[in-house]
């Protein structure tokens, strides 16, 4: 089916009796790396195929989400390598600003120190030391999984080259007036003491309190509701809808703000929903993003009332209180003044928390650096609209457009010490100078560099081209950019993917960073529940890999990977995949011991039996089907197709049907041995991208060649034999129906039964020996008496069951089952015949009853047939 040019040694049939993943996987992976199979040559004339790894955090370890995503990427790259592409799977890690700084700060805390005790330079040196000693354990875990990455090209977002790329693009954006500094509302973590991105905010339902407060006096009063009473100290207005008749007389007037000596205006703004609550909202521009926008529209002052640690900084009696302490104190003070109109507690509402330290985030007005994303986002949207980039599955395009078409300017500064420091210097007279990588920063008295660092997403947004040497025009950049496909979760479509699109198009002269965005879902537990430490359902994939082997974990994950859909996974499914790996091993071992070989050409068609022609026809159809699924990123379907072809068609049918041929020996046994060798060769190559370890061990044993990693990907030869397929399908029907009948009669699978096969002139006659072998049917003796006759598939199988079953006991059992099925049918008919029930019942309930009726009819027909086939008394 394909020509392989690897050096060949004499194949061996020697395989251990059992597959032991722990003994096989490590040595195989080391051999792959040593031989350079995963490296990529920029000088190669082969067509390129490039995928970057979504860079895991340097603080991270392999979790199921990583294992899932890496399995899919590895499958794609292994197949493309076998297809003759110069394949680059680019590895690397992200410096993970906040996460890494937190880790090292915790280590310092154990010594009774803080980063401020060390100072910035020494602290950063300490982080580098931590990275060298403890960071990046995920690399070793990726090897356990079998990731075929180009390790010699491994990059880190704080590498010298990538840091140069960061400084280059910052300077370019700054010079193009797409980076600016301004005071805006940001997500602020009072524990980490930094701005954080939207993706670093985790929302959860918290129990709080909703208090309704009366502002103003008498007819000039109105009521506002809030869950954050402490922010009222920073109110600079109350807003109502312009069309709300209840408050029209107040618009433009000033009312007294409780607990203060200030008055604030009532403004009219269309942002307010008159149907929600009282239709009046407090406006705190320095502590709420929506309020900030209202404040901008109405030229309201921004009054900050909390410091960076969320401690109240204003209004005497509350000054110095933590925000939560202040909340209780302010509510108590308002209650004492009779200002509390209503209180609701507990009041469950969604609250943002820092994903790193779990502290409740605080919207805060702060001077930060921003990217003006308008023109960049426009280009990112147009690239998909114009077909330069394809999003898969297509239904995810809407989510992408909803995001990029409404993207707000991006806050890129972080108040950390670990990360890419913002390359801007400030002079003694207010000068601001942005410095490129090849420029000398200004020096002298009064000059100092900005203390902030860049958001981690800023550097990871450059990943598809910075890892290839940009801003230098390297051979690797010319060869491997743009990437062929990006494989990533839909959850970071808006954050990482959008940023790569914006930066790639901007830096690379309008060339997008990848041709295709293939989005997958999130891994969940077997009940579809999100995996969380709080739920107690988090699984360490390394535990499963230790217990069942990496191939079992990989196959389970791939088998659940429908595009853009969440993936449930449970240990029982991993066990089933382990059983599949064992089945491949044992069946291949049996085949090798019984003549399976790849020696010589395939025999001509005229020498092939119908069984041989059937399996070769099915093999080619499977190759075509798997290829089509790969091109559509349908990992679940291609895994399922491979599973059923290998287990059902090859092992359960072809091998079993060929046993009589093998046992008989001779020329036909040699033919079938060559066919079986061909099937195993192709099947193992098809399976390799998903389950690389077991297939490597088996394929090299079967073929005597160097490695399946560099083998040719199978091609569909076009051979199809519909007649042979129909013939074997007919045989399968006969065997399946007789097996079902035997089971219904309570016969054990290995129990032999005398039988007469009336195959007539059908093609089944050539398979009588195989049919008898598969069904444990003995030849009819002199005292043969046909007590049951099964017409199936154009043939008749007559069985002598006398002496094999207790006929009366079986008749009683079946009669009881028949009565139950008839009762079920009567109940279903009764409901479906009740017009009143049908008028009220939901469609799904009615459909369920119709399904029950159909099942009852099937059961009745089956049981009646079984009763009719019982031997007569």
PDB file of N, CA and C in Angstrom, residues 4 11 51 75 99 104 176 182 223 328 379 520 711 802 869:
ATOM      1  N   UNK A   4       8.228   1.697   1.611  1.00  0.00           N
ATOM      2  CA  UNK A   4       9.021   2.208   2.716  1.00  0.00           C
ATOM      3  C   UNK A   4      10.488   2.011   2.402  1.00  0.00           C
ATOM      4  N   UNK A  11      13.127  -9.464  10.301  1.00  0.00           N
ATOM      5  CA  UNK A  11      12.099  -9.342  11.327  1.00  0.00           C
ATOM      6  C   UNK A  11      12.138 -10.533  12.267  1.00  0.00           C
ATOM      7  N   UNK A  51       3.631  23.554  14.080  1.00  0.00           N
ATOM      8  CA  UNK A  51       2.700  23.801  15.184  1.00  0.00           C
ATOM      9  C   UNK A  51       3.526  24.254  16.387  1.00  0.00           C
ATOM     10  N   UNK A  75      -0.380  13.845  17.549  1.00  0.00           N
ATOM     11  CA  UNK A  75      -0.969  13.011  16.492  1.00  0.00           C
ATOM     12  C   UNK A  75      -0.852  13.710  15.143  1.00  0.00           C
ATOM     13  N   UNK A  99       2.485  34.048  38.569  1.00  0.00           N
ATOM     14  CA  UNK A  99       2.582  32.716  39.179  1.00  0.00           C
ATOM     15  C   UNK A  99       3.999  32.443  39.670  1.00  0.00           C
ATOM     16  N   UNK A 104       8.229  32.127  44.190  1.00  0.00           N
ATOM     17  CA  UNK A 104       9.509  32.512  44.803  1.00  0.00           C
ATOM     18  C   UNK A 104       9.276  33.342  46.058  1.00  0.00           C
ATOM     19  N   UNK A 176       4.378  53.839  16.510  1.00  0.00           N
ATOM     20  CA  UNK A 176       3.171  53.928  15.680  1.00  0.00           C
ATOM     21  C   UNK A 176       1.964  54.429  16.463  1.00  0.00           C
ATOM     22  N   UNK A 182      -2.059  55.702  30.321  1.00  0.00           N
ATOM     23  CA  UNK A 182      -3.257  56.443  30.733  1.00  0.00           C
ATOM     24  C   UNK A 182      -3.813  55.865  32.024  1.00  0.00           C
ATOM     25  N   UNK A 223     -33.273  55.835  46.134  1.00  0.00           N
ATOM     26  CA  UNK A 223     -32.684  54.647  46.763  1.00  0.00           C
ATOM     27  C   UNK A 223     -31.789  53.932  45.754  1.00  0.00           C
ATOM     28  N   UNK A 328     -18.756  46.516  56.714  1.00  0.00           N
ATOM     29  CA  UNK A 328     -19.623  46.303  57.881  1.00  0.00           C
ATOM     30  C   UNK A 328     -19.806  47.587  58.667  1.00  0.00           C
ATOM     31  N   UNK A 379      -7.773  44.088  11.901  1.00  0.00           N
ATOM     32  CA  UNK A 379      -7.011  43.197  11.018  1.00  0.00           C
ATOM     33  C   UNK A 379      -7.204  41.741  11.407  1.00  0.00           C
ATOM     34  N   UNK A 520     -10.412  23.027  20.617  1.00  0.00           N
ATOM     35  CA  UNK A 520     -10.949  21.871  21.337  1.00  0.00           C
ATOM     36  C   UNK A 520     -11.605  22.337  22.632  1.00  0.00           C
ATOM     37  N   UNK A 711       8.403   6.112   9.292  1.00  0.00           N
ATOM     38  CA  UNK A 711       7.815   5.284   8.233  1.00  0.00           C
ATOM     39  C   UNK A 711       6.906   6.138   7.357  1.00  0.00           C
ATOM     40  N   UNK A 802     -30.839 -31.213  21.839  1.00  0.00           N
ATOM     41  CA  UNK A 802     -31.261 -32.214  22.810  1.00  0.00           C
ATOM     42  C   UNK A 802     -30.090 -32.563  23.720  1.00  0.00           C
ATOM     43  N   UNK A 869     -38.357 -21.946  18.506  1.00  0.00           N
ATOM     44  CA  UNK A 869     -37.158 -22.719  18.180  1.00  0.00           C
ATOM     45  C   UNK A 869     -36.786 -23.737  19.250  1.00  0.00           C
TER      46      UNK A 869
END
